[in-house]
PDB file of C-alpha atoms and ligand atoms in Angstrom:
ATOM      1  CA  MET A   1     -25.073 -16.882 -40.017  1.00  0.00           C
ATOM      2  CA  PRO A   2     -25.401 -14.542 -37.195  1.00  0.00           C
ATOM      3  CA  LYS A   3     -22.222 -14.024 -35.226  1.00  0.00           C
ATOM      4  CA  LYS A   4     -22.031 -16.109 -32.122  1.00  0.00           C
ATOM      5  CA  ASP A   5     -22.913 -14.135 -28.949  1.00  0.00           C
ATOM      6  CA  LYS A   6     -19.815 -14.310 -26.705  1.00  0.00           C
ATOM      7  CA  LEU A   7     -21.860 -13.635 -23.706  1.00  0.00           C
ATOM      8  CA  ALA A   8     -24.546 -16.125 -24.438  1.00  0.00           C
ATOM      9  CA  GLU A   9     -23.230 -18.301 -21.512  1.00  0.00           C
ATOM     10  CA  TYR A  10     -23.292 -15.345 -19.009  1.00  0.00           C
ATOM     11  CA  LYS A  11     -26.753 -14.376 -19.945  1.00  0.00           C
ATOM     12  CA  LYS A  12     -27.910 -17.959 -19.888  1.00  0.00           C
ATOM     13  CA  LYS A  13     -26.513 -18.677 -16.381  1.00  0.00           C
ATOM     14  CA  ARG A  14     -27.991 -15.459 -14.718  1.00  0.00           C
ATOM     15  CA  ASP A  15     -31.009 -13.708 -13.846  1.00  0.00           C
ATOM     16  CA  LEU A  16     -29.718 -10.207 -14.292  1.00  0.00           C
ATOM     17  CA  ALA A  17     -32.853  -8.274 -13.425  1.00  0.00           C
ATOM     18  CA  LYS A  18     -32.667 -10.083  -9.932  1.00  0.00           C
ATOM     19  CA  SER A  19     -28.850 -10.317  -9.656  1.00  0.00           C
ATOM     20  CA  GLY A  20     -28.043  -6.602 -10.020  1.00  0.00           C
ATOM     21  CA  GLU A  21     -25.117  -7.640 -12.161  1.00  0.00           C
ATOM     22  CA  PRO A  22     -24.353  -5.618 -15.582  1.00  0.00           C
ATOM     23  CA  LYS A  23     -26.316  -6.510 -18.664  1.00  0.00           C
ATOM     24  CA  GLY A  24     -24.532  -8.513 -21.242  1.00  0.00           C
ATOM     25  CA  LYS A  25     -23.123  -6.119 -24.117  1.00  0.00           C
ATOM     26  CA  VAL A  26     -20.105  -6.718 -26.064  1.00  0.00           C
ATOM     27  CA  ARG A  27     -18.008  -3.452 -26.429  1.00  0.00           C
ATOM     28  CA  SER A  28     -14.409  -2.604 -27.164  1.00  0.00           C
ATOM     29  CA  SER A  29     -12.162  -0.493 -24.848  1.00  0.00           C
ATOM     30  CA  LYS A  30      -9.570   1.796 -26.191  1.00  0.00           C
ATOM     31  CA  MET A  31      -6.990   0.449 -23.706  1.00  0.00           C
ATOM     32  CA  PRO A  32      -6.797  -3.370 -22.888  1.00  0.00           C
ATOM     33  CA  ILE A  33      -7.826  -3.515 -19.116  1.00  0.00           C
ATOM     34  CA  PHE A  34      -7.799  -6.067 -16.302  1.00  0.00           C
ATOM     35  CA  VAL A  35      -9.745  -6.538 -13.277  1.00  0.00           C
ATOM     36  CA  VAL A  36      -9.460  -9.108 -10.461  1.00  0.00           C
ATOM     37  CA  GLN A  37     -12.480  -9.370  -8.140  1.00  0.00           C
ATOM     38  CA  LYS A  38     -12.732 -11.193  -4.865  1.00  0.00           C
ATOM     39  CA  HIS A  39     -15.821 -13.137  -4.788  1.00  0.00           C
ATOM     40  CA  ALA A  40     -17.117 -14.864  -1.925  1.00  0.00           C
ATOM     41  CA  ALA A  41     -19.348 -17.178  -3.201  1.00  0.00           C
ATOM     42  CA  ARG A  42     -19.839 -20.908  -1.987  1.00  0.00           C
ATOM     43  CA  SER A  43     -16.148 -21.026  -1.863  1.00  0.00           C
ATOM     44  CA  LEU A  44     -14.216 -17.862  -1.915  1.00  0.00           C
ATOM     45  CA  HIS A  45     -12.146 -17.163  -5.052  1.00  0.00           C
ATOM     46  CA  TYR A  46     -10.607 -14.438  -7.078  1.00  0.00           C
ATOM     47  CA  ASP A  47     -11.911 -13.846 -10.653  1.00  0.00           C
ATOM     48  CA  PHE A  48      -9.109 -12.717 -13.098  1.00  0.00           C
ATOM     49  CA  ARG A  49     -10.403 -11.063 -16.051  1.00  0.00           C
ATOM     50  CA  LEU A  50      -8.725  -9.634 -19.343  1.00  0.00           C
ATOM     51  CA  SER A  51     -10.521  -7.488 -21.973  1.00  0.00           C
ATOM     52  CA  ILE A  52     -10.018  -9.265 -25.143  1.00  0.00           C
ATOM     53  CA  GLY A  53     -12.367  -8.632 -28.319  1.00  0.00           C
ATOM     54  CA  GLY A  54     -14.821  -6.674 -26.446  1.00  0.00           C
ATOM     55  CA  VAL A  55     -15.500  -8.975 -23.414  1.00  0.00           C
ATOM     56  CA  LEU A  56     -13.780  -9.598 -20.190  1.00  0.00           C
ATOM     57  CA  VAL A  57     -12.299 -13.119 -20.638  1.00  0.00           C
ATOM     58  CA  SER A  58     -12.564 -14.715 -17.344  1.00  0.00           C
ATOM     59  CA  TRP A  59     -10.532 -17.185 -14.874  1.00  0.00           C
ATOM     60  CA  ALA A  60     -11.677 -18.084 -11.206  1.00  0.00           C
ATOM     61  CA  VAL A  61      -8.298 -18.289  -9.224  1.00  0.00           C
ATOM     62  CA  PRO A  62      -9.261 -20.196  -5.813  1.00  0.00           C
ATOM     63  CA  LYS A  63      -6.245 -18.986  -4.171  1.00  0.00           C
ATOM     64  CA  GLY A  64      -5.737 -15.777  -6.071  1.00  0.00           C
ATOM     65  CA  PRO A  65      -2.814 -14.350  -7.935  1.00  0.00           C
ATOM     66  CA  SER A  66       0.771 -14.626  -6.428  1.00  0.00           C
ATOM     67  CA  THR A  67       3.792 -12.413  -6.711  1.00  0.00           C
ATOM     68  CA  SER A  68       6.135 -15.285  -6.397  1.00  0.00           C
ATOM     69  CA  THR A  69       7.429 -16.733  -9.703  1.00  0.00           C
ATOM     70  CA  ARG A  70       7.651 -20.334  -7.920  1.00  0.00           C
ATOM     71  CA  VAL A  71       3.803 -20.446  -7.472  1.00  0.00           C
ATOM     72  CA  ARG A  72       1.570 -21.696  -9.848  1.00  0.00           C
ATOM     73  CA  ARG A  73      -2.018 -20.879  -9.440  1.00  0.00           C
ATOM     74  CA  LEU A  74      -5.016 -23.115 -10.786  1.00  0.00           C
ATOM     75  CA  ALA A  75      -7.148 -20.686 -12.966  1.00  0.00           C
ATOM     76  CA  VAL A  76     -10.374 -22.221 -14.318  1.00  0.00           C
ATOM     77  CA  ARG A  77     -11.650 -20.638 -17.352  1.00  0.00           C
ATOM     78  CA  THR A  78     -15.309 -19.329 -16.808  1.00  0.00           C
ATOM     79  CA  ASP A  79     -17.750 -17.694 -18.969  1.00  0.00           C
ATOM     80  CA  ASP A  80     -17.087 -14.466 -20.653  1.00  0.00           C
ATOM     81  CA  HIS A  81     -18.296 -11.370 -18.801  1.00  0.00           C
ATOM     82  CA  PRO A  82     -19.486  -7.795 -20.262  1.00  0.00           C
ATOM     83  CA  MET A  83     -16.930  -4.884 -19.862  1.00  0.00           C
ATOM     84  CA  ARG A  84     -19.032  -3.357 -17.518  1.00  0.00           C
ATOM     85  CA  TYR A  85     -18.446  -5.856 -15.111  1.00  0.00           C
ATOM     86  CA  ALA A  86     -15.153  -4.509 -14.263  1.00  0.00           C
ATOM     87  CA  LYS A  87     -16.999  -1.895 -12.287  1.00  0.00           C
ATOM     88  CA  PHE A  88     -19.288  -4.300 -10.323  1.00  0.00           C
ATOM     89  CA  GLU A  89     -18.803  -4.423  -6.799  1.00  0.00           C
ATOM     90  CA  GLY A  90     -21.770  -5.730  -4.179  1.00  0.00           C
ATOM     91  CA  VAL A  91     -23.731  -8.503  -3.494  1.00  0.00           C
ATOM     92  CA  ILE A  92     -25.248 -11.000  -5.841  1.00  0.00           C
ATOM     93  CA  PRO A  93     -28.509 -11.980  -3.722  1.00  0.00           C
ATOM     94  CA  LYS A  94     -29.144 -15.530  -2.220  1.00  0.00           C
ATOM     95  CA  GLY A  95     -30.569 -18.034  -4.633  1.00  0.00           C
ATOM     96  CA  GLU A  96     -28.961 -16.201  -7.786  1.00  0.00           C
ATOM     97  CA  TYR A  97     -25.846 -17.770  -9.678  1.00  0.00           C
ATOM     98  CA  GLY A  98     -22.627 -16.623  -7.855  1.00  0.00           C
ATOM     99  CA  ALA A  99     -24.479 -15.589  -4.835  1.00  0.00           C
ATOM    100  CA  GLY A 100     -22.189 -13.715  -2.462  1.00  0.00           C
ATOM    101  CA  THR A 101     -20.019 -10.362  -1.894  1.00  0.00           C
ATOM    102  CA  VAL A 102     -17.967  -9.290  -4.876  1.00  0.00           C
ATOM    103  CA  MET A 103     -15.131  -6.637  -4.651  1.00  0.00           C
ATOM    104  CA  VAL A 104     -13.021  -5.031  -7.057  1.00  0.00           C
ATOM    105  CA  TRP A 105      -9.901  -6.259  -5.600  1.00  0.00           C
ATOM    106  CA  ASP A 106      -7.567  -4.795  -8.251  1.00  0.00           C
ATOM    107  CA  LYS A 107      -8.000  -3.078 -11.766  1.00  0.00           C
ATOM    108  CA  GLY A 108      -5.792  -1.465 -14.252  1.00  0.00           C
ATOM    109  CA  THR A 109      -4.522  -1.803 -17.901  1.00  0.00           C
ATOM    110  CA  TYR A 110      -2.367  -4.438 -19.582  1.00  0.00           C
ATOM    111  CA  ARG A 111      -0.091  -4.825 -22.409  1.00  0.00           C
ATOM    112  CA  ASN A 112       0.192  -7.878 -24.584  1.00  0.00           C
ATOM    113  CA  ILE A 113       3.933  -8.943 -24.538  1.00  0.00           C
ATOM    114  CA  GLN A 114       3.813 -12.189 -26.051  1.00  0.00           C
ATOM    115  CA  LYS A 115       5.848 -12.653 -29.146  1.00  0.00           C
ATOM    116  CA  LYS A 116       6.865 -15.610 -31.274  1.00  0.00           C
ATOM    117  CA  ALA A 117       9.831 -15.462 -33.578  1.00  0.00           C
ATOM    118  CA  GLY A 118      10.034 -11.783 -32.737  1.00  0.00           C
ATOM    119  CA  LYS A 119       6.450 -11.257 -33.809  1.00  0.00           C
ATOM    120  CA  LYS A 120       3.402  -9.964 -31.672  1.00  0.00           C
ATOM    121  CA  VAL A 121       0.848 -12.536 -31.163  1.00  0.00           C
ATOM    122  CA  SER A 122      -2.586 -11.226 -31.042  1.00  0.00           C
ATOM    123  CA  MET A 123      -4.573 -11.834 -27.588  1.00  0.00           C
ATOM    124  CA  GLU A 124      -7.048 -13.640 -29.567  1.00  0.00           C
ATOM    125  CA  THR A 125      -4.667 -16.186 -30.883  1.00  0.00           C
ATOM    126  CA  ALA A 126      -2.828 -16.331 -27.615  1.00  0.00           C
ATOM    127  CA  LEU A 127      -6.162 -17.217 -26.011  1.00  0.00           C
ATOM    128  CA  LYS A 128      -6.849 -19.847 -28.711  1.00  0.00           C
ATOM    129  CA  LYS A 129      -3.425 -21.426 -28.165  1.00  0.00           C
ATOM    130  CA  GLY A 130      -3.498 -21.466 -24.470  1.00  0.00           C
ATOM    131  CA  LYS A 131      -0.575 -19.370 -23.843  1.00  0.00           C
ATOM    132  CA  ILE A 132      -1.118 -15.773 -22.742  1.00  0.00           C
ATOM    133  CA  GLU A 133       1.534 -13.396 -21.526  1.00  0.00           C
ATOM    134  CA  VAL A 134       0.740  -9.870 -20.322  1.00  0.00           C
ATOM    135  CA  TRP A 135       2.163  -7.010 -18.449  1.00  0.00           C
ATOM    136  CA  LEU A 136      -0.052  -5.701 -15.871  1.00  0.00           C
ATOM    137  CA  LYS A 137      -0.422  -2.147 -14.368  1.00  0.00           C
ATOM    138  CA  GLY A 138      -2.499  -2.079 -11.512  1.00  0.00           C
ATOM    139  CA  GLU A 139      -2.990  -0.779  -8.170  1.00  0.00           C
ATOM    140  CA  LYS A 140      -1.638  -4.150  -6.481  1.00  0.00           C
ATOM    141  CA  LEU A 141      -0.517  -6.295  -9.320  1.00  0.00           C
ATOM    142  CA  ASN A 142       2.162  -5.309 -11.437  1.00  0.00           C
ATOM    143  CA  GLY A 143       4.638  -6.839 -13.951  1.00  0.00           C
ATOM    144  CA  GLY A 144       4.388  -9.950 -16.224  1.00  0.00           C
ATOM    145  CA  TYR A 145       1.897 -12.666 -15.857  1.00  0.00           C
ATOM    146  CA  ALA A 146       1.315 -15.850 -17.886  1.00  0.00           C
ATOM    147  CA  LEU A 147      -1.679 -17.785 -18.220  1.00  0.00           C
ATOM    148  CA  ILE A 148      -0.943 -21.223 -19.525  1.00  0.00           C
ATOM    149  CA  LYS A 149      -3.544 -23.748 -20.445  1.00  0.00           C
ATOM    150  CA  THR A 150      -2.890 -27.371 -19.001  1.00  0.00           C
ATOM    151  CA  GLY A 151      -4.666 -29.282 -21.656  1.00  0.00           C
ATOM    152  CA  ARG A 152      -7.338 -30.758 -19.310  1.00  0.00           C
ATOM    153  CA  GLY A 153     -10.698 -29.036 -20.118  1.00  0.00           C
ATOM    154  CA  ASN A 154     -11.115 -25.368 -18.758  1.00  0.00           C
ATOM    155  CA  GLN A 155      -7.945 -25.646 -16.580  1.00  0.00           C
ATOM    156  CA  TRP A 156      -5.252 -23.125 -16.968  1.00  0.00           C
ATOM    157  CA  LEU A 157      -2.434 -21.886 -14.524  1.00  0.00           C
ATOM    158  CA  LEU A 158      -1.622 -18.207 -13.655  1.00  0.00           C
ATOM    159  CA  ILE A 159       2.017 -17.705 -13.084  1.00  0.00           C
ATOM    160  CA  LYS A 160       4.008 -14.639 -12.140  1.00  0.00           C
ATOM    161  CA  MET A 161       6.879 -14.078 -14.889  1.00  0.00           C
ATOM    162  CA  LYS A 162      10.366 -12.978 -13.754  1.00  0.00           C
ATOM    163  CA  ASP A 163      10.840  -9.154 -13.451  1.00  0.00           C
ATOM    164  CA  GLU A 164      11.459  -6.363 -11.167  1.00  0.00           C
ATOM    165  CA  HIS A 165       7.904  -6.755  -9.594  1.00  0.00           C
ATOM    166  CA  ALA A 166       8.355 -10.289  -8.594  1.00  0.00           C
ATOM    167  CA  ARG A 167       8.327 -10.949  -4.844  1.00  0.00           C
ATOM    168  CA  ALA A 168       8.835 -14.235  -3.053  1.00  0.00           C
ATOM    169  CA  ARG A 169       7.164 -13.314  -0.005  1.00  0.00           C
ATOM    170  CA  GLY A 170       4.317 -11.180   1.064  1.00  0.00           C
ATOM    171  CA  ASN A 171       1.436 -12.328  -1.143  1.00  0.00           C
ATOM    172  CA  PRO A 172      -0.846  -9.601  -1.992  1.00  0.00           C
ATOM    173  CA  VAL A 173      -3.928 -11.570  -1.369  1.00  0.00           C
ATOM    174  CA  ASN A 174      -2.948 -12.142   2.274  1.00  0.00           C
ATOM    175  CA  THR A 175      -2.130  -8.419   3.051  1.00  0.00           C
ATOM    176  CA  GLN A 176      -4.208  -6.280   0.801  1.00  0.00           C
ATOM    177  CA  LYS A 177      -7.780  -6.758   1.741  1.00  0.00           C
ATOM    178  CA  LYS A 178      -9.665  -3.525   0.670  1.00  0.00           C
ATOM    179  CA  SER A 179     -11.522  -2.623  -2.657  1.00  0.00           C
ATOM    180  CA  VAL A 180      -9.441  -0.495  -5.178  1.00  0.00           C
ATOM    181  CA  LEU A 181     -12.900   0.964  -6.242  1.00  0.00           C
ATOM    182  CA  THR A 182     -14.374   2.100  -2.893  1.00  0.00           C
ATOM    183  CA  GLY A 183     -11.774   1.439  -0.032  1.00  0.00           C
ATOM    184  CA  ARG A 184     -14.142  -1.096   1.363  1.00  0.00           C
ATOM    185  CA  THR A 185     -13.624  -4.502   2.965  1.00  0.00           C
ATOM    186  CA  MET A 186     -15.607  -7.508   2.003  1.00  0.00           C
ATOM    187  CA  ARG A 187     -17.487  -7.074   5.269  1.00  0.00           C
ATOM    188  CA  GLN A 188     -18.319  -3.402   4.685  1.00  0.00           C
ATOM    189  CA  ILE A 189     -19.443  -4.277   1.096  1.00  0.00           C
ATOM    190  CA  ALA A 190     -21.895  -6.742   2.494  1.00  0.00           C
ATOM    191  CA  ALA A 191     -23.160  -4.444   5.334  1.00  0.00           C
ATOM    192  CA  ASP A 192     -23.800  -1.517   2.777  1.00  0.00           C
ATOM    193  CA  ALA A 193     -25.843  -3.959   0.597  1.00  0.00           C
ATOM    194  CA  LYS A 194     -27.991  -4.874   3.712  1.00  0.00           C
ATOM    195  CA  LYS A 195     -28.671  -1.205   4.274  1.00  0.00           C
ATOM    196  CA  GLY A 196     -29.484  -0.910   0.368  1.00  0.00           C
ATOM    197  CA  LYS A 197     -26.396   1.275  -0.431  1.00  0.00           C
TER     198      LYS A 197
HETATM  199 MN1   MN B 201     -16.604 -15.677  -9.374  1.00  0.00          MN
END
């Protein structure tokens, strides 16, 4: 039997020739990476993505990640995205799936920190079991974050773990509004797209 195409959903939903988004290709990266994209679609949300098994496993987080350990953010698992999506910034045209402005809000590497009875749990197993613990090294987000499946469909929770990077106040979503890729605001990305940049 042919191996299941992890990006089948991604490709099925989109007309990549029209949307300008990266083509669907599974490829592994040497260092595990993460990216958080701010996406002004029908409703504004943040797409939290972790590279696992050659694709970017993705969650849509309506309120974005928090630095407070007391906040649990709803994270809805969405279709896996190709690795190259981590560098995608621009505007998905009207009429296409997910139409709206996309910003690379944060990016970096991550480390799998989950252990069970002193042994490492692979990311694939963690994903299957619905309990992920990673240490992020980004430009805005740092430290431990947990993703926990709630048991209802695609619903997960994104929670900041207790460590020296936890902050009760000053949510980065509210204070940091520029792309880590280009330094642009959402408005500038949209304006540039109009000019064909
Ligand atoms: Mn999105």
